Amino acid sequence: MLTPVKTKIRCWWNETLFPIAAESKIQSKPWTKRQETIAMWVLVAASAAILMPSLSYPLIEPDETRYAQIAIEMNDSQNWITPTLSGQPYLDKPPLMYWLTALSFKCFGNTEMAARLPAVLASLATILVSFLLGKRILAARPAFLGSVALLLCGGFVFAGRFLILDSLLSFFVVTTLLSAYIAVRQESHHWGWWMFAGIACALGVLTKGPVALLLCGPPVVVSAWLRQDSTRPKFLHWAAFGAPIAIVCIPWYIAVWKSNPAFGDYFFLEHNLKRFTQGSNHKEPFWFYAPSLLAAMFPTSLVLPSLGFFLVGRSDAKRGLRSKDMGFLFLAAGWILLFFSLASCKLPTYILPALPLLCLMIGGMLDQTVLRPERENGISAYLKPFPQRASLILLFTLILVMSLDVWFGGTVSAVTIAAGIGGAAVLAVVLRYWNTDKAFSASAWAFTAAFAAGVISFTTARFVPTVAAERSVLGKVAKLTADNPNALVVFFDEKSHGAKVELPIQTHVHLQTARTGGLDRTILNHQELVVVVGQADRQFARDTLSSAYKLVAASDNDEVYVARRIKPNGTAQAVVKKRELH
């Protein structure tokens, strides 16, 4: 009964959507090794120029401070099996990112740059692997265009400069998917690539758990089922794929389970299954990732509508440009988006692994349409004025970001002035060549890409640090301790995660609740305090300290205070004892 349905699905996939065989005549003219090498180093330089600058701004709370604290405690305790947070086991995620961050701290010290370095390098590696593996699937030019498109996804760059797990997971998922497809793409399967895919997937499982396997396995299986050709892996292939996962991951899972008997129920059931099915945190509707994808890929997302028309167009001209290789990329990206859309718990960064795959598809589309002027088609005609339209949209975006930067920072910096001058120059060039042949040429696309890179760089390297410094509690405390080097920093009912990164080494951080009498005596031995107090204890802490200290609010929400003694120790101790008697 289901046979006709399966036949129709396969016919629709292989004859309507992606009818062109891999390695067909639609591929670009092969690049020389020299061209490929130059392209690779251009990507390295451009990626480093966008991802690496200005990493030493305050850690974003709560994620960056939490993960930095786990890595710090791992170095302090030398316990590389059980991650801890404030001395308690933190079993939400596997340890690979914590290990890399702890190693970065060991090499470069407890700094913001060291905390973010593993995520930055993972993002840079994702761009490179998209090119190096993508060129084996789509050819060098579309892979290069796709990698540039990925670098121009603001959300990818934004997330890649944060200490979060999704950038590292994205690298391993993309590497696994592309390597696995390369392994089975030819009639003779390549065992080396298949094993390499298994190793990458194993490291993904060690980064964020079984979700890595769930993202990588189904596209390979479904693609083989749809195509019914030599791309179907056999049992021995899956055994070889699973062997690295077992060798790399199982020892840690057994070790942490042995040390923490509650690990199995908490990690697999509570933090994986229930978060997927019940959305204990960040519950969002099914359509959440539609606007999230457009925002995450901006300004590259400006060509997503054209990609949609390219993929579903019924004309022979469009069908003749869609290869089965692009079909696998479409299937893999679509599965990632569908998987996380089905989950109850949603965060924008979860779909990060889909972005490189979508960008490779965009690279393939641009290679087959815009950069092939001899081929007349609707997409090329629609995208012909794209550079000048996109430049105006980017200019508006730059003005908006500059305005917000001045508003948050309270001043007009030299960088902001330079960005404004650059934007004015771009506007002059766009207007000078408006609707001329140069405005529609490949050089116009390169000019727009360079402007987009500049807007992204200003946003991530200038605006984001400005906002982070304005909102960071630890950043405010760090400035106060610089002005009051002898002050004791006291956290009342407030987490001190990341304090070792943000605060001077000589500053003593004391974490307790304001309702502890013993803490009062400890505090009263100090002439100056920098006080960080949570909402629950705010009034009680003010009442406690006002008996011996003059309090000056150092933040808009009364969360941070500077306290200077106004009574001698004896008088203050008497006040404390009197309060304890009551």
XYZ file of C-alpha atoms in Angstrom:
582
model
C 0.000 0.000 0.000
C 2.853 2.363 0.805
C 4.895 1.411 -2.257
C 3.213 3.905 -4.635
C 3.675 6.661 -2.058
C 7.370 5.882 -1.650
C 7.787 5.765 -5.405
C 6.133 9.153 -5.850
C 8.276 10.727 -3.119
C 11.468 9.391 -4.674
C 10.387 10.455 -8.143
C 9.571 13.956 -6.915
C 12.951 14.207 -5.167
C 15.127 12.761 -7.937
C 13.349 14.016 -11.047
C 11.718 17.286 -9.997
C 13.703 18.781 -7.127
C 17.270 17.565 -7.683
C 17.485 15.777 -11.025
C 21.104 16.454 -11.925
C 23.643 13.797 -10.984
C 26.665 14.660 -8.872
C 29.778 15.776 -10.769
C 27.710 16.785 -13.764
C 28.354 19.485 -16.324
C 26.756 22.183 -14.149
C 29.886 22.419 -12.011
C 32.091 25.464 -12.301
C 35.304 25.481 -14.232
C 37.820 23.871 -11.867
C 40.101 26.220 -10.010
C 43.809 25.607 -9.988
C 45.549 24.584 -6.774
C 47.011 28.075 -6.594
C 43.557 29.657 -6.809
C 42.246 27.331 -4.096
C 45.194 28.150 -1.833
C 44.711 31.887 -2.316
C 40.987 31.518 -1.602
C 41.704 29.583 1.587
C 44.097 32.210 2.933
C 41.687 34.999 1.991
C 39.072 33.234 4.116
C 41.524 32.822 6.998
C 42.523 36.498 6.909
C 38.970 37.779 6.542
C 37.653 35.462 9.265
C 40.395 36.467 11.681
C 39.807 40.157 10.923
C 36.104 39.828 11.769
C 36.145 37.246 14.580
C 39.289 38.087 16.546
C 39.285 41.847 17.385
C 38.082 43.256 20.712
C 37.472 40.021 22.599
C 38.437 41.515 25.972
C 35.107 42.971 27.002
C 33.100 41.875 30.072
C 31.654 38.383 29.971
C 27.958 38.243 29.106
C 25.813 37.080 32.002
C 24.686 34.413 32.696
C 26.026 31.990 30.045
C 29.584 33.240 29.558
C 30.189 33.831 33.260
C 28.809 30.376 34.102
C 30.934 28.493 31.573
C 34.040 30.494 32.487
C 33.480 29.679 36.153
C 33.206 25.952 35.373
C 36.528 26.060 33.512
C 38.181 28.000 36.346
C 36.986 25.478 38.923
C 38.194 22.654 36.688
C 41.693 24.142 36.696
C 41.570 24.780 40.443
C 40.339 21.298 41.389
C 42.105 19.370 38.617
C 38.914 17.308 38.380
C 38.490 16.798 34.639
C 35.672 14.275 34.974
C 32.919 16.121 36.841
C 32.376 19.779 35.881
C 31.433 21.878 38.892
C 29.783 25.257 39.396
C 30.267 26.925 42.780
C 31.678 23.611 43.971
C 28.583 21.591 43.012
C 28.436 19.097 40.106
C 27.198 20.732 36.912
C 25.934 17.874 34.761
C 23.911 19.742 32.129
C 26.462 19.258 29.344
C 29.496 17.063 28.502
C 32.927 18.549 29.210
C 34.717 19.179 25.899
C 34.111 22.950 25.797
C 35.001 23.218 29.489
C 38.233 21.324 28.831
C 39.172 23.628 25.955
C 38.325 26.752 27.965
C 40.299 25.501 30.965
C 43.267 24.808 28.672
C 42.939 28.303 27.203
C 42.980 29.759 30.728
C 46.123 27.765 31.508
C 47.861 29.081 28.406
C 46.701 32.712 28.411
C 45.489 33.385 31.946
C 41.996 34.002 33.280
C 40.981 36.669 30.765
C 37.924 37.367 28.640
C 39.928 36.745 25.475
C 41.078 33.348 26.720
C 37.512 32.444 27.687
C 36.201 33.192 24.192
C 39.143 31.843 22.192
C 37.881 28.223 21.807
C 34.532 29.410 20.425
C 36.245 31.870 18.071
C 38.617 29.214 16.737
C 35.704 26.790 16.307
C 33.850 29.394 14.225
C 36.915 30.094 12.107
C 37.377 26.343 11.619
C 33.726 26.020 10.553
C 34.292 28.571 7.793
C 37.404 26.746 6.628
C 35.820 23.297 6.718
C 32.853 24.649 4.752
C 35.295 25.617 2.008
C 37.682 22.664 2.167
C 34.968 20.004 2.282
C 32.420 22.009 0.317
C 34.730 22.218 -2.692
C 34.803 18.416 -2.828
C 31.022 18.476 -3.208
C 30.133 21.645 -5.142
C 33.540 22.676 -6.576
C 35.851 25.415 -5.341
C 34.072 28.574 -6.517
C 30.618 27.835 -5.040
C 32.270 26.577 -1.851
C 34.233 29.816 -1.583
C 31.107 31.890 -2.190
C 29.256 29.854 0.434
C 32.036 30.322 2.973
C 32.030 34.072 2.375
C 28.249 34.058 2.782
C 28.689 32.261 6.123
C 31.202 34.859 7.284
C 28.620 37.515 6.423
C 25.947 35.940 8.637
C 25.798 38.363 11.559
C 24.336 35.786 13.938
C 27.093 33.299 13.134
C 29.781 35.886 13.894
C 27.877 37.149 16.931
C 27.590 33.646 18.440
C 31.119 32.743 17.377
C 32.577 35.451 19.609
C 30.741 34.213 22.730
C 31.691 31.498 25.178
C 28.830 29.144 24.337
C 28.765 25.514 23.239
C 26.852 25.969 19.983
C 29.814 27.222 17.922
C 31.874 24.146 18.771
C 28.906 21.835 18.184
C 28.270 23.521 14.829
C 31.837 22.818 13.723
C 31.590 19.119 14.558
C 28.099 18.677 13.078
C 29.025 20.353 9.780
C 32.285 18.400 9.594
C 30.421 15.147 10.241
C 27.705 15.758 7.656
C 30.039 16.883 4.868
C 32.617 14.158 5.569
C 29.964 11.433 5.691
C 28.520 12.574 2.379
C 31.949 12.740 0.759
C 32.569 9.188 2.000
C 29.488 7.742 0.260
C 29.177 10.162 -2.656
C 31.239 8.068 -5.059
C 30.300 4.572 -6.184
C 33.298 3.292 -4.252
C 32.875 4.382 -0.639
C 35.832 6.052 1.070
C 36.469 4.482 4.475
C 38.888 7.198 5.562
C 36.286 9.933 5.205
C 33.687 7.742 6.907
C 35.937 7.202 9.944
C 36.759 10.902 9.997
C 33.035 11.650 10.104
C 32.674 9.260 13.048
C 35.462 11.004 14.962
C 33.909 14.431 14.348
C 30.515 13.158 15.498
C 32.106 11.660 18.621
C 33.574 15.031 19.537
C 30.166 16.594 18.927
C 28.618 14.112 21.368
C 31.338 15.057 23.852
C 30.420 18.723 23.341
C 26.656 18.704 23.793
C 25.492 15.130 24.122
C 23.466 12.797 21.874
C 21.935 15.713 19.966
C 25.041 15.662 17.729
C 24.247 12.111 16.606
C 20.573 12.970 16.129
C 21.501 15.888 13.859
C 24.009 13.949 11.746
C 22.560 10.464 11.293
C 19.076 11.052 9.794
C 20.155 13.180 6.775
C 22.594 10.482 5.630
C 19.980 7.741 6.046
C 17.114 9.645 4.412
C 19.288 10.853 1.525
C 20.277 7.270 0.729
C 16.642 6.143 0.974
C 15.490 8.867 -1.400
C 18.205 8.302 -3.967
C 18.406 4.490 -3.849
C 21.916 4.533 -5.238
C 25.455 3.878 -4.062
C 25.220 6.523 -1.329
C 23.485 4.038 0.983
C 25.829 3.095 3.871
C 25.969 -0.557 4.843
C 26.071 -2.101 8.297
C 29.881 -2.127 8.374
C 29.912 1.577 7.562
C 27.695 2.353 10.536
C 29.819 0.115 12.732
C 32.923 2.037 11.663
C 31.053 5.297 12.243
C 29.975 4.256 15.734
C 33.354 2.919 16.849
C 34.962 6.361 17.419
C 31.842 7.500 19.271
C 32.116 4.533 21.615
C 35.879 4.888 22.087
C 35.863 8.667 22.640
C 32.630 9.188 24.574
C 31.763 6.109 26.605
C 34.783 6.332 28.987
C 33.781 9.822 30.148
C 30.097 8.948 30.448
C 30.946 5.900 32.571
C 33.416 7.838 34.731
C 31.059 10.742 35.440
C 28.147 8.351 36.061
C 30.260 6.398 38.534
C 31.196 9.586 40.399
C 27.658 11.014 40.219
C 24.967 8.282 40.406
C 22.231 10.796 39.547
C 23.929 11.701 36.253
C 21.963 9.276 34.062
C 18.486 10.421 35.049
C 19.441 14.090 35.176
C 21.420 14.299 31.933
C 19.530 11.959 29.616
C 15.989 12.311 30.956
C 15.748 15.760 32.537
C 18.187 17.767 30.464
C 17.777 16.090 27.072
C 14.469 14.247 26.727
C 12.295 16.506 28.888
C 13.795 19.705 27.505
C 12.948 18.464 24.016
C 9.431 17.256 24.810
C 8.321 19.616 27.572
C 10.484 22.712 27.144
C 11.306 23.232 30.801
C 13.259 26.327 29.744
C 12.794 28.725 26.821
C 9.541 27.237 25.538
C 8.693 28.784 22.161
C 6.176 28.134 19.335
C 6.913 25.939 16.324
C 7.501 28.907 13.986
C 10.107 30.500 16.295
C 13.030 29.734 13.986
C 11.524 31.376 10.894
C 12.293 34.949 12.036
C 15.313 33.723 14.002
C 16.879 32.325 10.826
C 16.391 35.582 8.931
C 17.966 37.543 11.774
C 20.827 35.094 12.339
C 21.820 35.085 8.665
C 21.502 38.848 8.072
C 22.731 40.291 5.733
C 23.211 36.989 3.871
C 19.522 36.294 4.514
C 18.700 38.995 1.944
C 19.286 36.340 -0.738
C 17.312 33.584 1.027
C 14.106 34.347 -0.949
C 16.063 33.860 -4.169
C 17.400 30.557 -2.854
C 13.834 29.483 -2.157
C 12.762 30.230 -5.735
C 15.888 28.482 -7.014
C 15.012 25.310 -5.085
C 11.316 25.073 -5.942
C 11.319 26.493 -9.477
C 9.632 24.108 -11.933
C 11.199 25.446 -15.119
C 13.673 23.221 -16.927
C 16.279 25.987 -16.624
C 16.115 25.970 -12.817
C 15.740 22.192 -12.506
C 18.788 21.766 -14.685
C 20.916 23.641 -12.144
C 19.944 21.637 -9.050
C 22.285 18.741 -8.381
C 21.843 15.822 -6.002
C 24.765 17.243 -4.044
C 22.715 20.340 -3.320
C 19.859 18.019 -2.432
C 21.886 16.541 0.407
C 22.744 20.010 1.725
C 19.055 20.945 1.560
C 18.077 17.764 3.390
C 20.690 18.249 6.135
C 19.860 21.919 6.726
C 16.132 21.230 6.606
C 16.437 18.406 9.132
C 18.329 20.598 11.609
C 15.707 23.336 11.347
C 12.844 20.839 11.625
C 14.404 19.014 14.587
C 14.785 22.143 16.677
C 11.396 23.478 15.562
C 9.800 20.292 16.913
C 11.588 20.741 20.239
C 9.703 22.621 22.941
C 12.860 24.294 24.255
C 14.223 26.782 21.727
C 17.101 29.254 21.645
C 18.301 31.158 18.552
C 21.797 29.639 18.714
C 20.508 26.060 18.441
C 20.142 26.306 14.644
C 23.736 27.449 14.154
C 24.763 24.118 12.483
C 22.247 24.744 9.682
C 23.829 28.041 8.630
C 26.964 26.654 6.884
C 24.824 24.203 4.904
C 22.403 26.921 3.806
C 25.314 29.171 2.855
C 26.880 26.452 0.708
C 23.543 26.204 -1.091
C 23.582 29.976 -1.578
C 27.107 29.705 -2.965
C 25.960 27.047 -5.406
C 23.003 29.175 -6.502
C 25.134 32.293 -7.057
C 27.692 30.267 -8.970
C 25.027 28.866 -11.303
C 23.091 32.105 -11.832
C 24.637 35.499 -11.068
C 28.184 34.494 -11.993
C 27.081 32.806 -15.220
C 25.951 35.811 -17.306
C 25.565 33.601 -20.365
C 22.648 31.851 -18.645
C 19.473 33.920 -18.697
C 17.085 33.140 -15.847
C 14.666 34.923 -13.545
C 16.920 34.688 -10.498
C 19.832 36.410 -12.239
C 17.503 39.171 -13.410
C 16.029 39.600 -9.933
C 19.448 39.664 -8.255
C 21.017 41.981 -10.830
C 20.443 45.172 -8.766
C 21.053 43.335 -5.487
C 24.414 45.007 -4.647
C 23.018 48.541 -4.662
C 19.835 47.551 -2.795
C 21.785 45.600 -0.199
C 24.255 48.466 0.251
C 21.418 50.834 1.151
C 19.963 48.335 3.630
C 23.394 47.886 5.186
C 23.859 51.647 5.371
C 20.580 51.996 7.267
C 21.697 49.166 9.575
C 25.013 50.905 10.219
C 23.270 54.176 11.106
C 20.975 52.332 13.511
C 23.850 50.499 15.217
C 25.912 53.700 15.454
C 22.980 55.494 17.091
C 22.508 52.702 19.617
C 26.239 52.650 20.324
C 26.210 56.373 21.141
C 23.082 55.931 23.277
C 24.476 53.026 25.304
C 28.014 54.368 25.535
C 27.055 57.969 26.214
C 29.790 59.261 23.920
C 30.805 59.403 20.259
C 34.016 57.425 19.886
C 36.647 57.761 17.180
C 35.637 54.311 15.901
C 32.036 55.460 15.521
C 33.142 58.589 13.662
C 35.304 56.468 11.348
C 32.359 54.132 10.726
C 30.184 57.122 9.850
C 32.768 58.426 7.390
C 33.039 54.978 5.827
C 29.263 54.758 5.481
C 29.148 58.151 3.788
C 31.849 57.043 1.347
C 29.883 53.891 0.517
C 26.750 55.957 -0.109
C 28.695 58.235 -2.453
C 30.009 55.265 -4.450
C 26.587 53.609 -4.662
C 24.929 56.815 -5.888
C 27.773 57.507 -8.315
C 27.317 54.165 -10.108
C 23.563 53.730 -9.557
C 21.994 51.567 -12.302
C 25.185 51.496 -14.359
C 26.865 48.334 -15.607
C 29.407 48.553 -12.782
C 26.584 48.455 -10.222
C 25.560 45.022 -11.536
C 29.011 43.486 -11.970
C 30.888 40.913 -9.900
C 33.017 43.732 -8.477
C 29.825 45.355 -7.147
C 29.029 42.129 -5.288
C 32.549 42.126 -3.836
C 32.171 45.779 -2.806
C 28.863 45.024 -1.064
C 30.387 42.010 0.685
C 33.260 44.156 1.962
C 30.798 46.762 3.254
C 28.756 44.022 4.945
C 31.924 42.749 6.621
C 32.604 46.261 7.887
C 29.100 46.631 9.324
C 29.358 43.246 11.052
C 32.801 44.119 12.408
C 31.591 47.430 13.831
C 28.575 45.735 15.408
C 30.466 42.861 17.010
C 33.766 44.554 17.857
C 32.411 47.953 18.942
C 28.671 47.923 19.678
C 28.465 44.548 21.466
C 31.367 45.378 23.837
C 29.716 48.738 24.569
C 26.439 47.065 25.536
C 28.235 44.322 27.481
C 30.211 46.861 29.503
C 27.054 48.839 30.221
C 25.080 45.802 31.392
C 27.785 43.776 33.133
C 27.623 43.748 36.925
C 31.142 42.346 37.192
C 32.354 44.998 34.762
C 31.066 47.717 37.077
C 32.652 45.966 40.059
C 35.976 45.732 38.218
C 36.001 49.507 37.643
C 35.212 50.120 41.304
C 37.964 47.800 42.537
C 40.431 49.606 40.288
C 39.520 52.849 42.087
C 39.370 51.115 45.503
C 42.130 48.464 45.382
C 41.887 47.643 49.104
C 38.146 47.073 49.085
C 36.650 43.672 49.818
C 34.138 42.529 47.212
C 31.107 40.989 48.890
C 28.334 39.138 47.049
C 25.029 39.088 48.935
C 22.656 36.491 47.470
C 24.267 37.049 44.070
C 26.352 34.600 42.024
C 30.017 35.464 41.617
C 30.494 33.368 38.474
C 33.379 34.651 36.388
C 34.707 36.898 39.158
C 38.239 35.545 38.740
C 38.166 36.693 35.118
C 36.748 40.158 35.645
C 38.223 41.183 38.996
C 41.855 41.833 39.968
C 43.745 38.864 41.371
C 44.293 40.557 44.735
C 40.585 41.228 45.250
C 38.981 38.860 47.734
C 35.542 37.687 46.654
C 33.275 36.616 49.495
C 30.026 34.874 48.574
C 27.377 34.560 51.287
C 23.820 35.564 52.082
C 23.215 38.861 53.811
C 21.347 37.069 56.592
C 24.425 35.329 57.995
C 25.621 36.853 61.242
C 29.141 35.505 60.838
C 29.449 37.396 57.602
C 28.787 40.685 59.402
C 31.901 40.235 61.557
C 33.991 39.396 58.485
C 32.774 42.476 56.687
C 33.320 44.807 59.608
C 37.073 44.171 59.566
C 37.325 46.154 56.314
C 37.280 49.903 55.829
C 35.966 49.739 52.259
C 33.592 47.350 50.546
C 32.251 46.861 47.058
C 28.888 45.215 47.566
C 26.904 43.216 45.004
C 23.475 42.316 46.316
C 20.639 40.279 44.820
C 17.015 41.345 44.716
C 15.898 39.142 47.620
C 18.471 40.498 50.105
C 18.732 44.070 48.834
C 16.838 45.886 51.600
C 18.210 43.647 54.357
C 21.782 44.218 53.172
C 21.302 47.986 53.097
C 19.905 47.938 56.638
C 22.755 45.722 57.818
C 25.539 47.831 56.357
C 24.094 51.279 57.037
C 24.856 50.867 60.750
C 28.588 51.016 60.064
C 29.041 52.172 56.471
C 28.032 54.964 54.175
C 26.510 53.371 51.066
C 26.760 54.921 47.618
C 24.853 53.199 44.792
C 27.128 52.484 41.835
C 24.513 51.064 39.454
C 21.153 52.214 38.189
C 19.261 49.278 39.706
C 20.819 49.501 43.210
C 22.621 46.190 42.675
C 26.180 47.461 43.258
C 27.287 49.715 46.131
C 30.476 51.235 47.436
C 30.537 51.141 51.246
C 32.950 53.233 53.356
C 33.179 52.921 57.137
C 31.597 55.684 59.208
C 31.851 53.965 62.627
C 34.802 52.323 64.390
C 34.924 48.533 64.530
C 33.784 48.295 68.136
C 30.624 50.305 67.582
C 29.747 48.349 64.480
C 30.339 44.998 66.191
C 28.020 46.068 68.988
C 25.320 46.848 66.454
C 25.758 43.411 64.940
C 25.528 41.644 68.316
C 22.431 43.651 69.218
C 20.743 42.614 65.997
C 21.699 38.954 66.537
C 20.091 39.005 70.030
C 16.841 40.135 68.482
